CSV table of C-alpha atoms and ligand atoms in Angstrom, one decimal:
chain,number,residue,atom,x,y,z
A,35,MET,CA,-2.7,-8.7,-13.3
A,36,ARG,CA,-1.6,-12.2,-12.3
A,37,ASN,CA,1.2,-12.4,-9.7
A,38,PHE,CA,0.9,-8.8,-8.8
A,39,ILE,CA,0.0,-8.5,-5.1
A,40,THR,CA,-0.3,-5.3,-3.1
A,41,ILE,CA,-0.3,-4.7,0.7
A,42,GLU,CA,-2.4,-2.0,2.2
A,43,GLY,CA,-3.4,-0.7,5.6
A,44,CYS,CA,-3.5,2.4,7.8
A,45,ASP,CA,-0.4,4.1,9.0
A,46,GLY,CA,1.2,2.3,12.0
A,47,VAL,CA,-0.4,-1.1,11.4
A,48,GLY,CA,3.0,-2.8,11.1
A,49,LYS,CA,2.9,-3.1,7.3
A,50,THR,CA,6.5,-2.3,6.8
A,51,HIS,CA,7.6,-4.9,9.4
A,52,GLN,CA,5.3,-7.6,8.1
A,53,THR,CA,6.3,-7.0,4.5
A,54,ARG,CA,10.0,-7.3,5.5
A,55,ARG,CA,9.4,-10.6,7.2
A,56,LEU,CA,7.4,-11.9,4.3
A,57,LYS,CA,10.2,-10.9,2.0
A,58,GLU,CA,12.8,-12.8,4.1
A,59,TYR,CA,10.5,-15.9,4.2
A,60,CYS,CA,10.0,-15.8,0.4
A,61,GLU,CA,13.7,-15.5,-0.2
A,62,GLN,CA,14.5,-18.4,2.2
A,63,MET,CA,12.0,-20.5,0.2
A,64,GLY,CA,13.8,-19.6,-3.0
A,65,LEU,CA,10.7,-18.0,-4.6
A,66,ASN,CA,11.0,-15.8,-7.6
A,67,VAL,CA,9.8,-12.6,-6.0
A,68,VAL,CA,10.3,-8.9,-6.0
A,69,PHE,CA,9.3,-6.7,-3.1
A,70,THR,CA,8.9,-3.0,-3.7
A,71,ARG,CA,7.0,-0.1,-2.1
A,72,GLU,CA,5.2,3.2,-2.8
A,73,PRO,CA,5.5,6.0,-3.0
A,74,GLY,CA,8.9,5.4,-4.5
A,75,GLY,CA,10.4,2.0,-5.4
A,76,SER,CA,12.7,3.3,-8.2
A,77,ASP,CA,15.2,6.1,-8.5
A,78,ILE,CA,13.0,8.8,-10.0
A,79,ALA,CA,9.9,7.7,-8.0
A,80,GLU,CA,11.9,7.9,-4.7
A,81,GLN,CA,12.8,11.5,-5.6
A,82,ILE,CA,9.1,12.2,-6.0
A,83,ARG,CA,8.5,10.5,-2.6
A,84,LYS,CA,10.8,12.9,-0.9
A,85,ILE,CA,8.9,15.9,-2.2
A,86,ILE,CA,5.5,14.3,-1.2
A,87,LEU,CA,6.5,13.4,2.4
A,88,ASP,CA,8.6,16.4,3.2
A,89,ALA,CA,7.0,18.1,6.2
A,90,ASN,CA,8.2,21.5,4.9
A,91,ASN,CA,5.8,21.2,2.0
A,92,SER,CA,2.8,21.9,4.0
A,93,ALA,CA,1.5,24.3,1.4
A,94,MET,CA,1.1,21.5,-1.2
A,95,ASP,CA,-2.2,21.5,-3.0
A,96,ASP,CA,-4.1,18.2,-2.4
A,97,MET,CA,-4.6,17.6,-6.1
A,98,CYS,CA,-0.9,18.3,-6.7
A,99,GLU,CA,-0.2,15.6,-4.1
A,100,ALA,CA,-2.6,13.2,-5.9
A,101,PHE,CA,-0.8,13.8,-9.2
A,102,LEU,CA,2.6,13.3,-7.6
A,103,TYR,CA,1.6,9.9,-6.2
A,104,ALA,CA,0.2,8.9,-9.6
A,105,SER,CA,3.4,10.2,-11.3
A,106,ALA,CA,5.6,8.3,-9.0
A,107,ARG,CA,3.5,5.2,-9.7
A,108,ILE,CA,3.9,5.5,-13.5
A,109,GLN,CA,7.7,5.6,-13.2
A,110,HIS,CA,7.7,2.8,-10.6
A,111,LEU,CA,5.6,0.6,-12.9
A,112,LYS,CA,7.9,1.2,-15.8
A,113,ASP,CA,11.2,0.7,-13.9
A,114,ILE,CA,10.4,-2.1,-11.5
A,115,ILE,CA,6.9,-3.7,-11.7
A,116,LYS,CA,6.4,-4.3,-15.4
A,117,PRO,CA,9.9,-5.7,-16.0
A,118,ALA,CA,9.6,-8.1,-13.0
A,119,LEU,CA,6.1,-9.4,-14.1
A,120,SER,CA,7.3,-9.9,-17.6
A,121,GLN,CA,10.2,-12.0,-16.3
A,122,GLY,CA,7.6,-14.2,-14.6
A,123,LYS,CA,8.3,-12.9,-11.1
A,124,THR,CA,5.7,-12.4,-8.4
A,125,VAL,CA,5.6,-8.8,-7.3
A,126,PHE,CA,4.6,-7.6,-3.8
A,127,CYS,CA,4.1,-3.9,-3.6
A,128,ASP,CA,3.7,-2.1,-0.2
A,129,ARG,CA,0.9,0.3,-1.1
A,130,PHE,CA,-0.5,1.0,-4.5
A,131,VAL,CA,-3.6,2.5,-6.1
A,132,HIS,CA,-5.9,1.7,-3.1
A,133,SER,CA,-3.7,4.1,-1.0
A,134,SER,CA,-4.5,6.9,-3.4
A,135,TYR,CA,-8.2,6.0,-3.5
A,136,VAL,CA,-8.5,6.3,0.3
A,137,TYR,CA,-5.9,8.9,1.3
A,138,GLN,CA,-6.4,11.3,-1.6
A,139,GLY,CA,-9.9,10.4,-2.8
A,140,LEU,CA,-11.5,10.1,0.7
A,141,GLY,CA,-9.1,11.4,3.3
A,142,ARG,CA,-8.3,14.6,1.3
A,143,ASN,CA,-11.9,14.7,0.0
A,144,LEU,CA,-10.8,14.9,-3.7
A,145,GLY,CA,-13.5,12.4,-4.6
A,146,LEU,CA,-13.1,8.7,-5.2
A,147,GLU,CA,-14.2,8.8,-8.8
A,148,LYS,CA,-11.6,11.4,-9.8
A,149,ILE,CA,-8.8,9.6,-8.1
A,150,VAL,CA,-9.9,6.2,-9.6
A,151,ALA,CA,-9.9,7.9,-13.1
A,152,LEU,CA,-6.5,9.5,-12.5
A,153,ASN,CA,-5.0,6.2,-11.5
A,154,GLU,CA,-6.6,4.3,-14.4
A,155,ILE,CA,-4.6,6.6,-16.6
A,156,ALA,CA,-1.5,5.9,-14.6
A,157,VAL,CA,-1.7,2.1,-14.3
A,158,GLY,CA,-4.0,0.9,-17.1
A,159,GLU,CA,-4.3,-2.9,-16.9
A,160,TYR,CA,-1.7,-3.2,-14.1
A,161,MET,CA,-4.2,-3.6,-11.3
A,162,PRO,CA,-3.3,-6.1,-8.5
A,163,GLU,CA,-4.5,-9.6,-8.7
A,164,PHE,CA,-5.5,-9.2,-5.0
A,165,THR,CA,-4.6,-7.0,-2.0
A,166,ILE,CA,-3.5,-8.0,1.4
A,167,PHE,CA,-5.2,-5.6,3.8
A,168,LEU,CA,-3.7,-5.4,7.3
A,169,ASP,CA,-6.8,-4.7,9.4
A,170,LEU,CA,-6.3,-2.5,12.4
A,171,SER,CA,-8.1,0.7,13.2
A,172,PRO,CA,-6.1,3.9,13.4
A,173,GLU,CA,-7.0,4.2,17.1
A,174,GLN,CA,-5.4,0.9,17.8
A,175,ALA,CA,-2.5,1.4,15.4
A,176,PHE,CA,-1.4,4.8,16.9
A,177,LEU,CA,-1.9,3.5,20.4
A,178,ARG,CA,0.5,0.6,19.7
A,179,LYS,CA,3.2,2.8,18.2
A,180,GLY,CA,2.8,5.6,20.7
A,181,GLY,CA,1.4,8.3,18.4
A,182,ALA,CA,1.9,9.6,14.9
A,183,ASP,CA,5.3,10.6,13.4
A,184,LYS,CA,5.0,14.4,13.1
A,185,THR,CA,8.0,14.6,10.8
A,186,ASP,CA,6.0,12.6,8.2
A,187,ARG,CA,3.7,15.0,6.4
A,188,MET,CA,1.1,12.3,5.8
A,189,GLU,CA,1.1,11.0,9.4
A,190,ALA,CA,1.0,14.5,10.9
A,191,VAL,CA,-2.6,15.2,9.7
A,192,GLU,CA,-5.5,15.1,12.1
A,193,PHE,CA,-7.0,11.9,13.4
A,194,ALA,CA,-10.3,12.3,11.5
A,195,PHE,CA,-8.3,11.9,8.3
A,196,HIS,CA,-7.0,8.5,9.3
A,197,GLN,CA,-10.5,7.4,10.4
A,198,LYS,CA,-11.8,8.3,6.9
A,199,VAL,CA,-8.9,6.4,5.4
A,200,TYR,CA,-9.8,3.3,7.4
A,201,GLN,CA,-13.5,3.5,6.6
A,202,GLY,CA,-12.6,4.0,3.0
A,203,TYR,CA,-10.6,0.7,2.9
A,204,LYS,CA,-13.5,-1.1,4.6
A,205,ASP,CA,-15.9,0.2,1.9
A,206,LEU,CA,-13.6,-0.8,-1.0
A,207,ILE,CA,-13.3,-4.3,0.5
A,208,ALA,CA,-17.1,-4.6,0.9
A,209,ALA,CA,-17.5,-3.6,-2.8
A,210,GLU,CA,-15.0,-6.1,-4.1
A,211,PRO,CA,-14.4,-8.8,-1.4
A,212,ASP,CA,-12.7,-11.3,-3.8
A,213,LYS,CA,-10.0,-8.7,-4.5
A,214,PHE,CA,-8.9,-8.6,-0.8
A,215,GLU,CA,-7.4,-10.8,1.8
A,216,VAL,CA,-8.3,-9.2,5.1
A,217,ILE,CA,-5.8,-10.0,7.8
A,218,ASP,CA,-6.5,-9.2,11.5
A,219,ALA,CA,-3.4,-7.2,12.5
A,220,GLY,CA,-4.4,-6.8,16.1
A,221,GLY,CA,-2.5,-9.8,17.4
A,222,THR,CA,1.3,-10.3,17.9
A,223,ALA,CA,3.6,-9.7,15.0
A,224,ASP,CA,4.1,-13.5,14.7
A,225,GLU,CA,0.4,-14.2,14.6
A,226,THR,CA,-0.1,-11.6,11.9
A,227,GLN,CA,2.7,-13.0,9.8
A,228,GLN,CA,1.2,-16.5,10.0
A,229,LEU,CA,-2.2,-15.2,8.9
A,230,ILE,CA,-0.6,-13.5,5.9
A,231,ARG,CA,1.2,-16.7,4.9
A,232,LYS,CA,-2.0,-18.7,5.3
A,233,ALA,CA,-3.8,-16.3,3.0
A,234,LEU,CA,-1.0,-16.6,0.4
A,235,VAL,CA,-1.2,-20.4,0.6
A,236,LYS,CA,-4.9,-20.2,0.0
A,237,ARG,CA,-4.3,-18.0,-3.1
A,238,GLY,CA,-1.7,-20.4,-4.5
A,239,ILE,CA,1.2,-18.0,-4.1
A,240,LEU,CA,2.9,-19.9,-1.3
A,241,LYS,CA,3.0,-23.7,-0.7
B,74,TYD,P1,5.2,5.3,4.3
B,74,TYD,O1,6.4,5.9,4.9
B,74,TYD,O2,5.4,4.4,3.2
B,74,TYD,O3,4.3,4.7,5.4
B,74,TYD,P2,3.9,3.3,5.8
B,74,TYD,O4,5.2,2.6,6.1
B,74,TYD,O5,3.0,3.5,6.9
B,74,TYD,O6,3.2,2.7,4.6
B,74,TYD,O7,4.4,6.5,3.9
B,74,TYD,C1,3.6,6.6,2.9
B,74,TYD,C2,2.5,7.6,3.2
B,74,TYD,O8,1.9,8.0,2.0
B,74,TYD,C3,1.4,7.0,4.0
B,74,TYD,O9,0.9,7.9,5.0
B,74,TYD,C4,0.3,6.8,3.0
B,74,TYD,C5,0.6,7.8,2.0
B,74,TYD,N1,0.1,7.5,0.6
B,74,TYD,C6,-0.9,8.2,0.0
B,74,TYD,O10,-1.5,9.1,0.7
B,74,TYD,N2,-1.3,7.9,-1.2
B,74,TYD,C7,-0.6,7.0,-2.0
B,74,TYD,O11,-1.0,6.7,-3.2
B,74,TYD,C8,0.4,6.2,-1.4
B,74,TYD,C9,1.1,5.2,-2.1
B,74,TYD,C10,0.8,6.5,-0.1
């Protein structure tokens, strides 16, 4: 879908920080943009997010988790993404279907095909025009931020999970290179931000 851009990467790569800075920059430039995030992004979807990430819900079935992410996504599309795109805005979304492919499909071993099929039902034609991938291995990411956040149910899982997630992203990118802008996130925050903006200029989103 034109003007629909998603941002992906492993936990701890600095995605939230970079997305906030990009938002500030776009707003300063007076661009017609909406920034949103998953899981969540709208009232009902944020309520679903709380259930998913609650560390007390350790008994949650993996497939239940996958459906909750997809459910939150359906509501988020309806409330925020579709209206913004139909008003001619450019939408940046911090995580989207590719997170489900790699975290649930591969990390949780539910199977990529199943999770792709589930998300096809959830999003239909609303697939991103392209995805900004902040490239940093989980080893480097966790080292930089001083370990995983144990109060976050998704970050608290074992390290092998995050390695599977990272490899999963790499495989998706190799399969569809035109759909991704791979950004080296190993430098300083300023350097990463510049690389992101450069990629967006190349794609015709920024001037
Ligand atoms: P979040 O607090 O947004 O983390 P970050 O700022 O690092 O993006 O947490 C979202 C967590 O949910 C993160 O660990 C990735 C996971 N996730 C999935 O497993 N599947 C999904 O479909 C989405 C959107 C997120």
